[in-house]
C-alpha cells in the first residue's frame, strides 16, 4: 500500500511531513511481511534484541532509555480552549501555546529518519463503538507495539473510508531528552502530540491517550463511558455467564484479575478475558450497559507474573511478544522479580549491565512490561471481536490500600456507587514516575486518564443513571490489606474468585447481605474460605469496618472535595453528608 485513498489523511500526512521533514514516509499496512521487515530493521538498529528463539519464538527485548521507563503525569497536558474544561486534576496548556511549543520541537525532527504512518482501529472492526486513529511516529518500536496493541493497518483505513473522523496522533522520540518530553491532548481537535519519550503509555497513542483521555471526552459528549477497566466473563458450573468490568489503578491487578484461574474449590467455574486495561461502555437497546475492549493486546506488568500468580499471562508471553526493560538470562530468556523457581546466579539487568544474585538492585525494572497479542491468551473470551460487546452485570472499583478499606462491599445504589468510585484512594505504583506507595485519591482509577474536568466526569457518571434502565450493580474491593508485619492478608490472585462469586451472586440477585454505614457486605460465611490458610480472625480483620479509621479516611477525601469544589456535583456532596451521618 503506497497511497492512502482518504484525502483527509493524505493532506494531514503531507502537512506533518512538511513540519518534521523525514527522509522517507512509510504507510504501515499491518502485513506479516511488514512485521518481519521492521523487526529485522529494529534488530539491525539495536532497538530490539532477539531472545532465545527456541524458547521464545518471535520474542524480542527492548531496553528503553533509563530515564524513560514509565508514564510522566507531570508532563501530560490537556489542551482545551478554556482552562476550566481541563479541570483541577489535569495539567493544562492553551492549545495555541502547546501547538507552538511542540511545533518548534517537531520542526525538522525527522531529518535522517523514516516517518511511519500507522492507521489503527480501537475496537472490533465494524463495531459502532470503534474509533479510528492514525499515529505518525518516527519509532519503529512504536510501530511494532501498535500492531500488537491495536487492529492496525489496512483494515483500519478501510473502516475509515472517506471519513474525516479520525484521531490525529503525532509522535517523535526526538532525542529522548526528558527536558523536551510532552504528552499533549487536544480533545476539541481529536488530536494528540507526544514527544521526547519512547515508553508505553506516553507513545502508544491508541492506549491511554486516545482510548482514555480523548475517549473519556468523546464519551461525555456522545453519552458513553471510556474507563480504565478490565472486562471479564464468569461462567458458573451451571453454565450461566455474566460479565463484570473492574477499575483498579495502574499496577493494581487488572491484568491478573482478568485472566485468573479459579481455585480448586471452585470446580466448574470459568473465567474468560475480554480486556485487561480499558473498557468502552454504552447503553444497549435492552437498557443494559454493553462493553467492548478497544485494544487487541496486553501491555502488562512483568514483575510478579508467575505460574502461581498468573499462569495465563505466562502463556500469553510464550511467543510473538515484545519485552521492555526485563532482565535476561545467559541463554537469552527473560527474567523478572517474582518469577517461578530459583533466582538465577547471573543475569543481565534491565539496563544491560551484569547482575549477580543477592544484588540490592532489581534485575528487571519494577515497571518492565510485555506486549503480547491477545490471541495468545488461553482464556480469551469468545466475544472479544463481537461488534456489540458484552453486557455488564457488575462494576467493581478497587484500590491498593494497606489499611482501612475492607475486602469487598456493595453500594446501596448508583449514586452511592459513583461516590465510592469517585472517592477511591490508592497507593502509587511504579507505572508512573514519582514516589511509590503514597495514598492519593484516584477517582475511578482515572486520575491520570480523565481527559476533561473531573467534576464534569462525576456528573456524567451520575447522569448516565437515567439512561441505563437495567444498570449494573457497583462494588468496591481491596486485595491489598496488610497485617502488622506488612504482609498481604488476603491471598489474592486466583483466590479473588471467592470474592467475585459473591459479587456475581449479588448482581444476579441470588444472595442476601449485611448492611453497614459503608454499604452492603457479605454475611458471615458467604465468602467461601475453604482450603485457604486464613484464620477466622484474619477474615474478620479483612472485612472489618473501623469507624475511627473511616473518620480519618473521610478527612482524606476532603483533599478531593476541596480540589474539585467548583465543579463537584451536589449529588456527591449529598452522598458525603449521608455517609457521615450513617457513620
Ligand atoms: P496496568 O497495566 O498498569 O494498568 O496494571 P494492572 O492493573 O493490570 O496490574 P497487574 O495485574 O499487572 O498487577 C500489578 C501488580 O500487582 C503485580 O505485581 C501483581 O503481582 C500485583 N497483584 C495483582 N493482583 C494481586 C492480588 O490479588 N494480590 C496482591 N497482593 N497483588 C496482586
Ligand atoms: C498504566 O500505567 O495504567 C498502563 C501502562 O496500563 S501504560 O500503557 O504505560 O499507561
Ligand atoms: Mn493501565
Coordinates of C-alpha atoms and ligand atoms in Angstrom, one line a residue:
X1 CA 0.0 0.0 0.0
X2 CA 1.9 3.1 -1.1
X3 CA -1.0 5.5 -1.2
X4 CA -3.9 6.2 1.2
X5 CA -7.2 6.7 -0.6
X6 CA -8.5 9.0 2.1
X7 CA -7.9 12.6 1.1
X8 CA -8.1 13.9 4.7
X9 CA -5.4 11.5 5.8
X10 CA -3.2 12.3 2.9
X11 CA -3.5 16.0 3.4
X12 CA -2.6 15.7 7.1
X13 CA 0.3 13.4 6.5
X14 CA 1.7 15.9 4.0
X15 CA 1.4 18.7 6.5
X16 CA 3.2 16.7 9.2
X17 CA 5.9 15.7 6.7
X18 CA 6.4 19.4 5.8
X19 CA 6.9 20.1 9.5
X20 CA 9.0 17.1 10.5
X21 CA 11.0 16.6 7.2
X22 CA 11.5 12.9 7.2
X23 CA 13.9 11.2 4.7
X24 CA 11.1 8.7 3.9
X25 CA 7.5 8.1 4.6
X26 CA 6.2 4.6 5.1
X27 CA 2.5 3.7 5.3
X28 CA 2.0 0.7 7.5
X29 CA -0.4 -2.0 6.3
X30 CA -0.1 -4.4 9.2
X31 CA 1.0 -7.3 7.0
X32 CA 3.2 -10.2 8.1
X33 CA 5.9 -9.1 5.5
X34 CA 5.9 -5.7 7.1
X35 CA 6.3 -7.1 10.6
X36 CA 9.3 -9.3 9.6
X37 CA 11.0 -6.4 7.7
X38 CA 10.5 -3.8 10.5
X39 CA 11.6 -6.4 13.2
X40 CA 14.8 -7.0 11.3
X41 CA 15.3 -3.3 10.9
X42 CA 14.8 -2.8 14.7
X43 CA 17.3 -5.6 15.4
X44 CA 19.9 -4.0 13.0
X45 CA 19.4 -0.7 14.6
X46 CA 19.8 -2.2 18.1
X47 CA 16.3 -1.2 19.1
X48 CA 15.3 -4.8 19.6
X49 CA 17.5 -7.8 20.7
X50 CA 16.3 -11.3 19.7
X51 CA 15.6 -13.5 22.6
X52 CA 16.2 -17.3 22.6
X53 CA 14.1 -18.2 19.5
X54 CA 13.8 -21.8 20.5
X55 CA 12.4 -21.0 24.0
X56 CA 10.5 -17.9 22.9
X57 CA 9.8 -17.8 19.2
X58 CA 9.1 -14.4 17.8
X59 CA 10.1 -12.7 21.0
X60 CA 12.4 -9.6 21.4
X61 CA 13.8 -7.4 24.1
X62 CA 13.7 -3.6 24.1
X63 CA 15.7 -1.6 26.6
X64 CA 14.4 1.9 26.9
X65 CA 16.5 4.9 27.9
X66 CA 16.8 4.5 31.7
X67 CA 15.3 8.0 32.2
X68 CA 12.2 6.9 30.1
X69 CA 10.6 3.9 31.9
X70 CA 7.1 5.0 32.8
X71 CA 4.3 7.4 32.2
X72 CA 5.1 11.0 33.1
X73 CA 2.0 12.6 34.6
X74 CA 3.7 15.9 35.3
X75 CA 4.4 16.3 31.6
X76 CA 1.0 15.2 30.4
X77 CA -1.3 18.1 29.4
X78 CA -5.0 18.6 28.4
X79 CA -5.1 21.5 26.0
X80 CA -8.6 22.8 25.9
X81 CA -9.5 26.3 24.9
X82 CA -10.8 27.0 28.4
X83 CA -8.6 26.0 31.4
X84 CA -11.7 25.2 33.4
X85 CA -12.5 22.3 30.9
X86 CA -9.3 20.5 31.7
X87 CA -10.2 20.8 35.4
X88 CA -8.4 20.8 38.7
X89 CA -6.7 17.4 38.4
X90 CA -5.1 17.8 34.9
X91 CA -2.2 19.9 33.7
X92 CA -3.5 22.5 31.3
X93 CA -1.8 24.3 28.4
X94 CA -3.6 26.6 25.9
X95 CA -3.9 24.9 22.5
X96 CA -2.0 27.6 20.7
X97 CA 0.8 27.6 23.2
X98 CA 1.0 23.8 23.0
X99 CA 1.0 23.7 19.2
X100 CA 3.6 26.4 19.1
X101 CA 5.9 24.8 21.7
X102 CA 5.7 21.3 20.4
X103 CA 5.6 22.5 16.8
X104 CA 9.0 24.0 17.5
X105 CA 10.3 20.7 18.8
X106 CA 8.8 18.7 15.9
X107 CA 10.2 21.1 13.3
X108 CA 12.7 19.1 11.2
X109 CA 12.8 16.4 13.9
X110 CA 12.6 13.5 11.4
X111 CA 15.5 14.6 9.2
X112 CA 17.5 11.4 8.6
X113 CA 14.6 9.3 9.9
X114 CA 11.7 7.4 8.4
X115 CA 8.2 8.6 9.2
X116 CA 5.7 5.8 9.8
X117 CA 2.0 6.3 9.2
X118 CA 0.2 3.8 11.4
X119 CA -3.6 3.6 10.9
X120 CA -5.4 1.6 13.7
X121 CA -8.8 0.8 15.0
X122 CA -9.7 0.9 18.7
X123 CA -12.4 -1.7 18.9
X124 CA -13.6 -4.6 16.7
X125 CA -13.6 -3.8 13.0
X126 CA -17.1 -2.8 12.1
X127 CA -18.4 -2.0 15.6
X128 CA -20.4 1.2 16.0
X129 CA -18.3 1.8 19.1
X130 CA -14.9 1.6 17.3
X131 CA -12.8 4.7 16.7
X132 CA -10.1 5.1 14.1
X133 CA -6.8 6.7 14.9
X134 CA -3.7 7.4 12.8
X135 CA -0.4 7.6 14.6
X136 CA 2.5 9.2 12.8
X137 CA 5.8 8.2 14.5
X138 CA 9.5 8.0 13.9
X139 CA 9.9 5.0 16.2
X140 CA 9.9 1.5 14.8
X141 CA 9.4 0.2 18.3
X142 CA 6.1 2.1 18.4
X143 CA 5.0 0.6 15.1
X144 CA 5.8 -2.9 16.2
X145 CA 4.0 -2.4 19.6
X146 CA 1.0 -0.7 17.9
X147 CA 0.5 -3.7 15.6
X148 CA 0.1 -5.9 18.7
X149 CA -2.0 -3.5 20.8
X150 CA -4.5 -2.4 18.2
X151 CA -6.1 -3.7 15.0
X152 CA -3.6 -1.9 12.8
X153 CA -3.0 -1.3 9.1
X154 CA -5.2 -1.7 6.0
X155 CA -8.2 -2.9 7.9
X156 CA -8.4 0.4 9.9
X157 CA -8.0 2.6 6.8
X158 CA -10.7 0.5 5.1
X159 CA -13.1 1.0 8.0
X160 CA -12.3 4.8 7.9
X161 CA -13.3 5.0 4.3
X162 CA -13.6 8.6 3.1
X163 CA -14.4 10.0 6.6
X164 CA -12.5 12.8 8.3
X165 CA -13.5 11.4 11.7
X166 CA -10.2 10.0 12.9
X167 CA -7.8 10.8 15.7
X168 CA -4.6 12.6 14.6
X169 CA -1.7 11.4 16.6
X170 CA 1.8 12.6 16.2
X171 CA 4.8 11.2 18.0
X172 CA 8.5 11.7 17.8
X173 CA 11.1 10.4 20.2
X174 CA 13.2 13.5 19.4
X175 CA 16.5 12.7 21.2
X176 CA 14.7 11.3 24.3
X177 CA 15.8 14.3 26.3
X178 CA 13.4 14.5 29.3
X179 CA 13.5 18.3 29.1
X180 CA 11.8 18.0 25.7
X181 CA 9.1 15.5 26.8
X182 CA 5.5 16.5 26.5
X183 CA 2.3 14.5 26.1
X184 CA -0.3 16.9 24.9
X185 CA -4.0 16.2 24.2
X186 CA -6.3 18.4 22.2
X187 CA -9.8 16.9 22.8
X188 CA -11.5 19.6 20.9
X189 CA -9.4 18.8 17.8
X190 CA -9.3 15.0 18.3
X191 CA -5.5 15.4 18.2
X192 CA -2.6 14.1 20.3
X193 CA 1.0 15.3 20.1
X194 CA 3.6 13.4 22.1
X195 CA 7.4 14.0 22.0
X196 CA 10.6 13.1 23.8
X197 CA 9.6 9.7 25.1
X198 CA 9.7 6.1 23.7
X199 CA 7.8 4.4 26.5
X200 CA 4.4 2.7 26.7
X201 CA 1.5 4.9 27.7
X202 CA 3.4 8.0 26.6
X203 CA 3.8 6.9 23.0
X204 CA 1.4 4.0 22.1
X205 CA -1.2 6.7 21.4
X206 CA -4.2 4.4 20.9
X207 CA -4.0 3.3 24.6
X208 CA -4.1 5.9 27.3
X209 CA -4.1 9.0 25.1
X210 CA -6.9 8.0 22.7
X211 CA -8.8 5.2 24.4
X212 CA -8.9 7.1 27.8
X213 CA -8.1 10.8 27.7
X214 CA -9.7 11.6 24.3
X215 CA -12.1 8.7 24.7
X216 CA -13.5 10.0 28.0
X217 CA -14.1 13.4 26.4
X218 CA -15.9 11.8 23.5
X219 CA -17.8 9.6 25.9
X220 CA -19.1 12.6 27.8
X221 CA -20.0 14.4 24.5
X222 CA -21.6 11.3 22.9
X223 CA -23.1 9.7 26.0
X224 CA -21.0 6.7 26.8
X225 CA -18.1 5.6 29.1
X226 CA -14.4 5.3 28.4
X227 CA -12.9 3.7 31.5
X228 CA -9.6 2.2 32.9
X229 CA -11.3 -1.1 33.4
X230 CA -10.7 -4.8 32.7
X231 CA -13.6 -6.8 31.4
X232 CA -14.0 -10.5 32.3
X233 CA -16.6 -13.2 31.8
X234 CA -17.6 -15.6 34.6
X235 CA -19.3 -18.8 33.8
X236 CA -20.8 -20.8 36.7
X237 CA -20.8 -24.7 36.8
X238 CA -24.5 -24.4 35.7
X239 CA -23.4 -22.6 32.5
X240 CA -24.7 -19.2 33.5
X241 CA -22.5 -16.5 32.0
X242 CA -22.0 -13.0 33.4
X243 CA -19.6 -10.2 32.6
X244 CA -18.0 -7.7 35.0
X245 CA -15.9 -4.6 34.5
X246 CA -13.4 -3.5 37.1
X247 CA -11.4 -0.3 37.6
X248 CA -8.1 -0.7 39.5
X249 CA -5.4 2.0 39.2
X250 CA -2.2 1.3 37.3
X251 CA -0.3 -1.8 38.5
X252 CA -3.1 -2.7 40.9
X253 CA -4.2 -6.0 39.5
X254 CA -6.4 -5.6 36.3
X255 CA -4.4 -8.0 34.1
X256 CA -4.2 -10.6 36.9
X257 CA -7.9 -10.4 37.7
X258 CA -8.9 -10.5 34.0
X259 CA -7.0 -13.8 33.5
X260 CA -7.3 -15.5 36.8
X261 CA -7.8 -19.2 37.3
X262 CA -10.3 -20.1 40.0
X263 CA -9.0 -22.2 42.9
X264 CA -9.7 -26.0 43.1
X265 CA -12.6 -25.4 45.4
X266 CA -14.4 -23.6 42.5
X267 CA -14.6 -26.6 40.2
X268 CA -16.6 -25.8 37.1
X269 CA -16.3 -22.0 37.4
X270 CA -14.6 -20.5 34.3
X271 CA -13.1 -17.0 33.9
X272 CA -12.5 -15.6 30.4
X273 CA -10.8 -12.3 29.4
X274 CA -12.4 -9.7 27.2
X275 CA -9.9 -6.9 28.1
X276 CA -7.3 -6.2 30.8
X277 CA -7.0 -2.4 30.8
X278 CA -9.7 -0.4 29.0
X279 CA -13.4 -0.7 28.6
X280 CA -15.7 1.4 26.4
X281 CA -19.3 1.1 27.5
X282 CA -22.6 2.3 26.0
X283 CA -26.2 1.6 26.7
X284 CA -27.8 -1.1 24.6
X285 CA -31.3 -1.3 23.2
X286 CA -32.1 -3.7 26.1
X287 CA -31.3 -1.0 28.7
X288 CA -28.1 -2.8 29.8
X289 CA -24.6 -1.5 29.7
X290 CA -22.6 -3.1 26.9
X291 CA -18.8 -3.1 26.9
X292 CA -16.0 -3.6 24.3
X293 CA -12.3 -3.8 24.8
X294 CA -10.9 -1.3 22.3
X295 CA -7.4 -3.0 22.4
X296 CA -6.1 -6.1 20.7
X297 CA -3.2 -7.0 23.0
X298 CA -1.8 -6.7 26.5
X299 CA 0.8 -4.2 27.7
X300 CA 1.2 -6.0 31.0
X301 CA 3.4 -5.5 34.1
X302 CA 6.1 -8.3 34.1
X303 CA 7.4 -8.4 37.7
X304 CA 5.2 -10.6 39.9
X305 CA 4.0 -12.6 36.9
X306 CA 4.5 -16.3 37.7
X307 CA 2.8 -19.7 37.4
X308 CA 1.4 -19.2 40.8
X309 CA 0.0 -15.6 40.3
X310 CA -1.0 -15.6 36.6
X311 CA -0.3 -18.7 34.6
X312 CA -2.4 -17.4 31.7
X313 CA -0.2 -14.3 31.4
X314 CA 2.9 -16.5 31.2
X315 CA 1.2 -18.4 28.3
X316 CA 0.5 -15.1 26.6
X317 CA 4.2 -14.3 26.5
X318 CA 5.5 -17.6 25.2
X319 CA 5.6 -16.3 21.6
X320 CA 5.4 -13.2 19.4
X321 CA 5.9 -10.9 22.4
X322 CA 8.0 -7.8 22.9
X323 CA 9.5 -7.3 26.3
X324 CA 10.6 -3.9 27.6
X325 CA 13.1 -3.4 30.4
X326 CA 13.0 -7.0 31.8
X327 CA 16.2 -8.9 32.7
X328 CA 17.7 -11.7 30.6
X329 CA 19.3 -15.0 31.4
X330 CA 22.6 -16.2 30.0
X331 CA 20.7 -18.4 27.5
X332 CA 18.7 -15.5 26.2
X333 CA 15.5 -16.0 28.0
X334 CA 13.6 -13.3 30.1
X335 CA 13.6 -12.9 33.9
X336 CA 11.9 -10.7 36.4
X337 CA 11.4 -10.4 40.2
X338 CA 8.7 -12.8 41.3
X339 CA 9.2 -15.4 38.5
X340 CA 8.9 -19.1 39.5
X341 CA 12.0 -21.1 40.5
X342 CA 15.3 -20.1 42.0
X343 CA 16.8 -16.7 41.3
X344 CA 19.5 -17.3 38.6
X345 CA 23.1 -16.8 39.7
X346 CA 23.8 -14.3 36.9
X347 CA 21.6 -12.2 34.7
X348 CA 21.8 -9.1 32.5
X349 CA 19.7 -6.4 34.2
X350 CA 17.2 -4.1 32.5
X351 CA 19.9 -1.6 31.8
X352 CA 22.1 -4.2 30.1
X353 CA 24.6 -4.5 32.9
X354 CA 25.8 -7.8 34.5
X355 CA 23.8 -8.7 37.6
X356 CA 24.6 -11.2 40.4
X357 CA 22.2 -13.0 42.7
X358 CA 21.9 -11.1 46.0
X359 CA 22.4 -7.7 44.4
X360 CA 20.4 -5.0 46.1
X361 CA 19.4 -3.6 42.7
X362 CA 16.3 -5.0 40.9
X363 CA 17.2 -7.1 37.8
X364 CA 14.0 -6.1 36.0
X365 CA 12.6 -2.6 36.2
X366 CA 9.6 -2.6 38.5
X367 CA 7.5 -1.2 35.6
X368 CA 9.0 -3.6 33.0
X369 CA 6.3 -4.8 30.6
X370 CA 5.4 -7.3 28.0
X371 CA 3.4 -6.5 24.8
X372 CA 1.5 -9.7 23.9
X373 CA -1.2 -10.4 21.3
X374 CA -4.5 -11.2 23.0
X375 CA -4.8 -14.2 20.7
X376 CA -2.1 -15.8 22.8
X377 CA -4.4 -15.8 25.8
X378 CA -5.7 -19.4 26.5
X379 CA -8.8 -18.0 28.2
X380 CA -9.7 -15.3 25.7
X381 CA -13.4 -14.7 25.7
X382 CA -15.3 -15.7 22.5
X383 CA -16.9 -12.3 22.3
X384 CA -13.8 -10.2 22.0
X385 CA -14.4 -9.4 18.4
X386 CA -18.2 -9.1 18.7
X387 CA -19.1 -5.6 17.5
X388 CA -21.9 -5.4 20.1
X389 CA -19.6 -6.1 23.0
X390 CA -20.7 -7.9 26.2
X391 CA -23.5 -7.0 28.7
X392 CA -22.1 -5.9 32.1
X393 CA -23.7 -7.1 35.3
X394 CA -21.4 -5.6 37.9
X395 CA -18.8 -2.7 38.0
X396 CA -16.0 -3.0 40.5
X397 CA -13.8 -0.3 41.9
X398 CA -10.6 -1.3 43.7
X399 CA -7.6 0.5 45.1
X400 CA -4.3 -0.6 46.6
X401 CA -4.8 0.1 50.3
X402 CA -2.8 -1.5 53.1
X403 CA -5.3 -0.3 55.7
X404 CA -9.0 0.8 56.3
X405 CA -10.7 -0.4 53.1
X406 CA -12.4 -3.8 53.5
X407 CA -12.1 -6.8 51.1
X408 CA -15.5 -6.1 49.4
X409 CA -18.6 -4.1 49.7
X410 CA -21.6 -3.2 47.5
X411 CA -23.0 0.2 47.1
X412 CA -26.6 1.0 48.1
X413 CA -27.5 2.4 44.7
X414 CA -26.0 4.0 41.6
X415 CA -25.2 7.4 43.1
X416 CA -23.7 5.8 46.1
X417 CA -21.6 3.6 43.8
X418 CA -20.4 6.7 41.9
X419 CA -19.4 8.2 45.3
X420 CA -17.4 5.1 46.2
X421 CA -15.6 5.2 42.9
X422 CA -15.1 8.9 43.0
X423 CA -13.6 9.0 46.5
X424 CA -11.4 5.9 46.0
X425 CA -7.8 6.2 47.3
X426 CA -4.9 4.1 46.2
X427 CA -1.1 3.8 46.9
X428 CA 1.0 5.0 44.0
X429 CA 3.0 2.4 41.9
X430 CA 5.9 2.3 39.5
X431 CA 3.6 2.7 36.5
X432 CA 4.2 6.4 36.6
X433 CA 7.4 8.3 37.6
X434 CA 7.4 9.7 41.1
X435 CA 7.2 8.3 44.7
X436 CA 5.7 4.8 45.1
X437 CA 3.4 3.9 48.0
X438 CA 1.8 7.2 48.7
X439 CA -2.0 7.2 49.2
X440 CA -3.7 9.6 46.8
X441 CA -7.3 10.0 45.6
X442 CA -7.6 8.2 42.2
X443 CA -11.3 8.6 41.2
X444 CA -12.4 5.5 39.2
X445 CA -8.7 4.7 38.7
X446 CA -8.9 7.6 36.1
X447 CA -6.9 10.4 37.9
X448 CA -4.1 10.3 35.2
X449 CA -6.5 9.5 32.3
X450 CA -9.6 11.7 32.6
X451 CA -9.4 14.0 29.6
X452 CA -11.6 16.7 31.0
X453 CA -12.8 18.3 34.2
X454 CA -13.2 15.6 36.8
X455 CA -16.2 17.2 38.3
X456 CA -17.9 17.1 34.9
X457 CA -16.8 13.5 34.7
X458 CA -18.6 12.7 38.0
X459 CA -21.7 14.5 36.7
X460 CA -21.5 12.3 33.5
X461 CA -21.4 9.2 35.6
X462 CA -24.4 10.4 37.7
X463 CA -26.4 11.4 34.6
X464 CA -25.9 8.1 32.9
X465 CA -28.2 6.5 35.6
X466 CA -31.3 7.8 33.9
X467 CA -30.2 6.3 30.6
X468 CA -29.4 2.8 31.9
X469 CA -32.7 1.1 32.5
X470 CA -31.0 -2.1 33.8
X471 CA -27.8 -0.7 35.5
X472 CA -25.0 -3.0 36.7
X473 CA -24.5 -3.0 40.5
X474 CA -21.5 -1.2 41.8
X475 CA -18.9 -2.8 44.2
X476 CA -15.7 -1.9 45.9
X477 CA -12.8 -4.3 46.6
X478 CA -9.3 -4.2 48.2
X479 CA -6.9 -7.1 47.7
X480 CA -4.0 -5.3 49.4
X481 CA -4.8 -5.0 53.1
X482 CA -1.6 -5.7 55.1
X483 CA -1.0 -7.1 58.6
X484 CA 1.2 -5.6 61.3
X485 CA 4.3 -7.2 59.6
X486 CA 3.5 -5.7 56.3
X487 CA 2.3 -8.9 54.7
X488 CA -0.7 -9.1 52.4
X489 CA -3.6 -10.6 54.5
X490 CA -5.7 -11.8 51.5
X491 CA -4.1 -14.4 49.3
X492 CA -5.3 -12.6 46.2
X493 CA -4.8 -13.6 42.5
X494 CA -6.9 -16.7 41.7
X495 CA -8.4 -16.7 45.2
X496 CA -10.1 -13.4 44.3
X497 CA -12.6 -15.8 42.7
X498 CA -14.1 -16.2 46.2
X499 CA -15.0 -12.5 46.3
X500 CA -16.0 -12.4 42.6
X501 CA -18.5 -15.2 43.2
X502 CA -20.2 -13.2 45.9
X503 CA -20.3 -10.2 43.6
X504 CA -21.9 -12.2 40.8
X505 CA -24.4 -13.8 43.2
X506 CA -25.4 -10.3 44.4
X507 CA -25.5 -8.9 40.9
X508 CA -27.8 -11.7 39.8
X509 CA -29.9 -11.3 42.9
X510 CA -29.1 -14.8 44.4
X511 CA -27.9 -13.9 47.9
X512 CA -28.6 -11.6 50.8
X513 CA -26.0 -9.3 52.5
X514 CA -25.4 -7.3 55.7
X515 CA -25.9 -3.6 55.9
X516 CA -23.1 -1.3 57.2
X517 CA -22.6 2.5 57.0
X518 CA -20.3 2.0 54.1
X519 CA -22.6 -0.3 52.0
X520 CA -23.7 -4.0 51.8
X521 CA -21.0 -6.5 52.9
X522 CA -21.1 -10.4 52.8
X523 CA -22.8 -12.1 55.7
X524 CA -20.6 -14.3 57.8
X525 CA -19.7 -17.4 55.9
X526 CA -20.8 -16.0 52.5
X527 CA -17.2 -15.7 51.3
X528 CA -16.1 -19.3 51.0
X529 CA -12.6 -19.6 52.7
X530 CA -12.5 -23.4 52.5
X531 CA -9.0 -24.6 51.6
X532 CA -7.4 -21.2 52.5
X533 CA -4.8 -20.8 55.2
X534 CA -6.8 -17.9 56.7
X535 CA -7.9 -17.7 60.3
X536 CA -11.4 -16.5 61.1
X537 CA -9.7 -13.7 63.0
X538 CA -7.8 -12.7 59.8
X539 CA -11.1 -12.8 57.8
X540 CA -12.7 -10.7 60.4
X541 CA -10.0 -8.1 60.1
X542 CA -10.2 -8.1 56.3
X543 CA -13.8 -7.4 56.4
X544 CA -13.8 -5.1 59.4
X545 CA -15.1 -1.5 59.1
X546 CA -13.4 0.6 61.7
X547 CA -15.4 3.8 62.3
X548 CA -12.2 5.6 63.6
X549 CA -10.3 4.7 60.5
X550 CA -13.2 5.7 58.3
X551 CA -13.5 9.1 60.0
X552 CA -9.8 9.6 59.1
X553 CA -10.5 8.4 55.6
X554 CA -13.3 10.8 55.3
X555 CA -10.9 13.6 56.1
X556 CA -8.6 12.4 53.4
X557 CA -11.5 12.6 51.0
X558 CA -11.5 16.4 51.7
X559 CA -8.4 16.6 49.5
X560 CA -10.6 15.7 46.6
X561 CA -13.7 17.6 47.6
X562 CA -11.6 20.8 48.2
X563 CA -9.7 20.4 44.9
X564 CA -12.8 19.8 42.8
X565 CA -15.0 22.1 44.9
X566 CA -16.1 24.3 41.9
X567 CA -17.4 21.5 39.8
X568 CA -18.3 18.8 42.3
X569 CA -21.9 17.7 41.7
X570 CA -24.3 18.4 44.5
X571 CA -25.4 14.7 44.5
X572 CA -21.9 13.6 45.5
X573 CA -21.8 16.3 48.3
X574 CA -25.1 14.8 49.5
X575 CA -23.6 11.3 49.4
X576 CA -20.8 12.6 51.6
X577 CA -23.3 14.0 54.1
X578 CA -25.3 10.8 54.1
X579 CA -22.2 8.8 54.7
X580 CA -21.1 10.9 57.6
X581 CA -24.5 10.7 59.3
X582 CA -24.5 6.9 58.9
X583 CA -21.0 6.8 60.4
Ligands
LIG1 P1 -1.6 -1.6 34.5 O1 -1.2 -2.4 33.3 O2 -0.5 -0.7 34.9 O3 -2.9 -0.8 34.3 O4 -1.7 -2.6 35.7 P2 -2.8 -3.7 36.2 O5 -3.9 -3.1 36.9 O6 -3.2 -4.6 35.0 O7 -1.9 -4.6 37.2 P3 -1.4 -6.1 37.2 O8 -2.5 -7.1 37.1 O9 -0.3 -6.1 36.1 O10 -0.7 -6.2 38.6 C1 0.3 -5.3 39.1 C2 1.0 -5.8 40.3 O11 0.0 -6.2 41.3 C3 1.7 -7.1 40.0 O12 3.0 -7.1 40.6 C4 0.9 -8.2 40.6 O13 1.7 -9.3 41.1 C5 0.2 -7.5 41.8 N1 -1.1 -8.1 42.1 C6 -2.1 -8.3 41.2 N2 -3.2 -8.9 41.7 C7 -2.9 -9.0 43.0 C8 -3.6 -9.6 44.2 O14 -4.7 -10.1 44.1 N3 -3.0 -9.5 45.4 C9 -1.7 -9.0 45.5 N4 -1.2 -9.0 46.7 N5 -1.0 -8.5 44.5 C10 -1.6 -8.5 43.3
LIG2 C1 -0.9 2.0 33.1 O1 0.0 2.7 33.6 O2 -2.1 2.0 33.6 C2 -0.7 1.1 32.0 C3 0.6 1.1 31.3 O3 -1.6 0.3 31.6 S1 0.8 2.4 30.2 O4 0.5 2.0 28.9 O5 2.3 2.8 30.2 O6 0.0 3.5 30.6
LIG3 MN1 -3.5 0.6 32.8

